[in-house]
CSV table of C-alpha atoms in Angstrom, one decimal:
chain,number,residue,atom,x,y,z
A,105,LEU,CA,116.0,-20.1,139.9
A,106,ILE,CA,117.7,-17.9,137.2
A,107,SER,CA,116.9,-17.9,133.6
A,108,SER,CA,119.8,-17.6,131.2
A,109,PRO,CA,118.5,-16.4,127.5
A,110,TRP,CA,121.8,-17.2,125.9
A,111,MET,CA,121.9,-20.8,127.0
A,112,ASN,CA,118.3,-21.3,126.9
A,113,THR,CA,118.1,-22.7,130.3
A,114,ASP,CA,117.5,-22.3,134.0
A,115,THR,CA,120.4,-22.3,136.5
A,116,LEU,CA,120.3,-22.4,140.2
A,117,GLY,CA,123.8,-22.9,142.3
A,118,ILE,CA,125.0,-24.6,145.2
A,119,VAL,CA,127.9,-23.5,147.2
A,120,ASP,CA,129.7,-24.5,150.7
A,121,GLY,CA,128.8,-22.1,153.4
A,122,ASP,CA,133.1,-21.0,153.5
A,123,HIS,CA,132.3,-18.9,156.6
A,124,TYR,CA,130.2,-16.3,154.5
A,125,SER,CA,128.9,-13.5,156.3
A,126,LYS,CA,124.9,-12.7,156.3
A,127,GLU,CA,125.2,-10.0,154.0
A,128,LYS,CA,127.3,-12.3,151.6
A,129,ILE,CA,124.8,-15.2,151.9
A,130,ALA,CA,122.1,-12.7,151.0
A,131,THR,CA,123.9,-11.5,147.9
A,132,LEU,CA,124.2,-15.2,146.9
A,133,GLN,CA,120.5,-16.2,147.4
A,134,GLU,CA,119.5,-12.9,145.5
A,135,LYS,CA,121.5,-14.6,142.6
A,136,SER,CA,119.8,-17.9,143.0
A,137,VAL,CA,122.8,-19.6,144.9
A,138,LYS,CA,121.9,-21.6,147.8
A,139,VAL,CA,124.3,-21.7,150.6
A,140,LEU,CA,124.9,-24.7,152.6
A,141,PRO,CA,124.5,-24.6,156.1
A,142,PHE,CA,127.5,-26.1,156.5
A,143,ASN,CA,131.4,-25.1,156.0
A,144,GLU,CA,132.2,-28.0,153.6
A,145,ILE,CA,130.1,-30.1,151.8
A,146,GLU,CA,131.5,-33.1,153.5
A,147,MET,CA,130.3,-31.8,157.0
A,148,PHE,CA,126.5,-32.4,155.8
A,149,LEU,CA,127.3,-36.3,156.6
A,150,LEU,CA,128.2,-35.6,159.8
A,151,CYS,CA,125.1,-33.9,160.8
A,152,ASP,CA,123.1,-35.4,163.6
A,153,GLU,CA,120.6,-36.9,161.0
A,154,VAL,CA,122.9,-38.4,158.8
A,155,LEU,CA,125.2,-39.6,161.7
A,156,SER,CA,121.9,-41.3,163.4
A,157,TYR,CA,120.7,-42.9,160.5
A,158,THR,CA,124.3,-44.4,159.4
A,159,MET,CA,125.5,-45.6,162.9
A,160,LYS,CA,122.2,-47.1,163.7
A,161,SER,CA,122.2,-49.5,160.4
A,162,ILE,CA,126.1,-50.3,161.3
A,163,TYR,CA,125.8,-50.7,165.3
A,164,PRO,CA,122.2,-50.5,166.5
A,165,MET,CA,123.0,-51.5,170.1
A,166,ASP,CA,125.5,-48.9,170.7
A,167,PHE,CA,125.3,-46.2,168.2
A,168,LYS,CA,124.8,-43.2,170.7
A,169,GLU,CA,128.0,-44.2,172.7
A,170,LYS,CA,130.0,-44.1,169.2
A,171,ILE,CA,128.5,-40.8,168.2
A,172,ASP,CA,128.7,-39.2,171.6
A,173,ARG,CA,132.7,-40.5,171.4
A,174,PHE,CA,132.9,-39.1,167.9
A,175,LYS,CA,131.6,-35.7,168.8
A,176,GLU,CA,133.7,-35.8,171.8
A,177,GLU,CA,137.0,-36.2,169.6
A,178,PHE,CA,135.9,-33.7,166.6
A,179,PHE,CA,135.5,-31.1,169.3
A,180,LYS,CA,139.1,-32.1,170.6
A,181,THR,CA,140.4,-31.8,167.4
A,182,VAL,CA,138.4,-28.4,166.5
A,183,GLY,CA,140.1,-27.0,169.7
A,184,LYS,CA,143.7,-28.0,168.6
A,185,GLN,CA,143.3,-26.7,165.3
A,186,LYS,CA,141.3,-23.5,165.8
A,187,SER,CA,143.9,-21.3,164.9
A,188,LYS,CA,144.3,-23.1,161.4
A,189,ILE,CA,140.6,-22.6,161.1
A,190,ALA,CA,140.7,-19.1,162.1
A,191,LEU,CA,143.6,-18.3,159.8
A,192,TYR,CA,141.4,-19.9,157.0
A,193,ASN,CA,138.6,-17.7,157.9
A,194,ALA,CA,140.6,-14.6,158.1
A,195,THR,CA,141.8,-15.2,154.6
A,196,LEU,CA,138.6,-15.2,153.2
A,197,THR,CA,137.2,-12.6,154.5
A,198,VAL,CA,140.4,-10.3,153.7
A,199,ASN,CA,139.8,-11.7,150.1
A,200,ASP,CA,136.2,-10.5,150.1
A,201,PHE,CA,136.7,-7.0,151.6
A,202,VAL,CA,139.6,-6.7,149.0
A,203,ALA,CA,137.5,-7.9,146.1
A,204,LYS,CA,134.4,-5.3,146.8
A,205,GLU,CA,137.1,-2.5,148.1
A,206,LYS,CA,138.1,-1.8,144.3
A,207,ILE,CA,140.4,1.5,143.8
A,208,GLN,CA,137.5,4.0,143.0
A,209,GLU,CA,139.9,7.0,142.6
A,210,PHE,CA,142.6,7.1,139.5
A,211,ASP,CA,142.8,10.4,138.4
A,212,SER,CA,146.3,10.6,139.6
A,213,VAL,CA,149.0,8.1,141.3
A,214,SER,CA,148.3,9.6,144.3
A,215,ALA,CA,144.8,8.9,144.4
A,216,ILE,CA,145.7,5.3,143.6
A,217,GLU,CA,148.0,5.6,146.5
A,218,GLU,CA,145.4,6.9,148.9
A,219,ASN,CA,143.0,4.1,147.9
A,220,LEU,CA,145.5,1.4,148.7
A,221,GLN,CA,146.6,3.1,151.9
A,222,ARG,CA,142.6,3.0,152.8
A,223,ILE,CA,142.2,-0.6,151.8
A,224,SER,CA,145.6,-1.8,153.6
A,225,THR,CA,144.4,-0.7,157.1
A,226,TYR,CA,141.8,-3.5,157.2
A,227,ASN,CA,142.3,-4.8,160.6
A,228,VAL,CA,143.0,-8.7,160.0
A,229,GLN,CA,144.2,-9.1,163.7
A,230,GLU,CA,140.4,-7.9,164.7
A,231,VAL,CA,139.2,-10.7,162.2
A,232,TYR,CA,141.2,-13.6,163.4
A,233,GLU,CA,140.5,-12.7,167.0
A,234,LYS,CA,137.0,-12.7,166.6
A,235,LYS,CA,137.0,-15.9,164.7
A,236,MET,CA,139.5,-17.6,167.3
A,237,SER,CA,136.8,-16.6,170.1
A,238,GLN,CA,134.0,-17.9,168.5
A,239,ILE,CA,135.5,-21.1,167.9
A,240,ALA,CA,136.5,-21.2,171.4
A,241,THR,CA,133.2,-20.7,172.5
A,242,ILE,CA,131.6,-23.2,170.1
A,243,VAL,CA,134.1,-25.8,171.5
A,244,ASN,CA,133.8,-24.9,175.0
A,245,GLU,CA,130.0,-24.8,175.0
A,246,LYS,CA,129.7,-28.2,173.0
A,247,LYS,CA,127.6,-26.4,170.2
A,248,TYR,CA,127.6,-29.1,167.5
A,249,SER,CA,125.6,-27.7,164.8
A,250,GLU,CA,127.8,-24.4,165.0
A,251,LEU,CA,130.7,-26.7,164.7
A,252,LEU,CA,129.6,-28.3,160.9
A,253,ILE,CA,129.0,-24.7,160.2
A,254,ILE,CA,132.9,-23.3,161.2
A,255,CYS,CA,134.9,-26.5,160.4
A,256,ASN,CA,136.7,-26.5,157.3
A,257,LEU,CA,139.0,-29.6,158.4
A,258,LYS,CA,136.8,-32.0,156.1
A,259,THR,CA,139.2,-34.9,155.2
A,260,GLU,CA,141.1,-34.8,158.7
A,261,ILE,CA,137.4,-35.0,160.1
A,262,THR,CA,135.5,-37.0,157.7
A,263,ARG,CA,137.8,-39.6,156.8
A,264,GLY,CA,140.2,-39.5,159.9
A,265,VAL,CA,138.1,-38.8,163.2
A,266,ALA,CA,135.0,-40.3,161.5
A,267,ASN,CA,136.8,-43.6,160.5
A,268,ARG,CA,138.6,-44.0,164.0
A,269,TYR,CA,135.7,-43.2,166.1
A,270,LEU,CA,132.6,-44.2,164.2
A,271,ASP,CA,133.5,-46.9,161.5
A,272,SER,CA,135.9,-47.5,158.5
A,273,ASN,CA,135.0,-45.4,155.6
A,274,TYR,CA,132.3,-43.6,157.4
A,275,GLU,CA,132.0,-41.2,154.7
A,276,THR,CA,130.6,-43.9,151.7
A,277,LYS,CA,128.7,-45.3,154.4
A,278,ALA,CA,126.9,-42.3,155.4
A,279,VAL,CA,126.3,-41.3,151.4
A,280,GLN,CA,125.0,-44.9,150.8
A,281,GLN,CA,122.7,-44.2,153.6
A,282,ILE,CA,121.4,-41.2,152.0
A,283,GLN,CA,121.2,-42.7,148.7
A,284,THR,CA,119.2,-45.9,150.0
A,285,ASN,CA,117.3,-45.0,153.1
A,286,GLU,CA,114.1,-43.1,152.1
A,287,GLU,CA,113.3,-42.1,155.5
A,288,LEU,CA,116.8,-40.4,155.9
A,289,LYS,CA,116.2,-38.7,152.8
A,290,LYS,CA,113.0,-37.0,153.8
A,291,ALA,CA,114.7,-35.8,157.0
């Protein structure tokens, strides 16, 4: 919680996970900004607790089978889209790097050029390949909670795959469960 004397209020922030590094998360937390344990807030609607409560309320007899089928399709979708996810992550990482690596020496044009050259040697290919490898491991080892952390395909999953394999308009039904189910709220 941060007090703001000029606004006479306390503030607290909440942001999507957005592939933040541990260092970036720590920096944000020091500023009273809570980083969600999901890449996108929409992925929260697909965590095991919300999935289970929502699907039990709709399909009390076969909710487990529906959830298993959904997860299988979710992994397939991410596997097919891993390059898109890795590129998005690489872009965020590069943007963060460039924002931190400002040109420090500006006493001459050549000093500015040297600083710019140092910044431009950042290995984007390495960042991309590392993320591709991470995604492949998550998909191959079926690490569902980690899938929610890395996946930025929010609409494609919450409104596409979820609607096809869980139930039509799943997102709305999950939000309603969160709003009305006291046990789920506690969980």
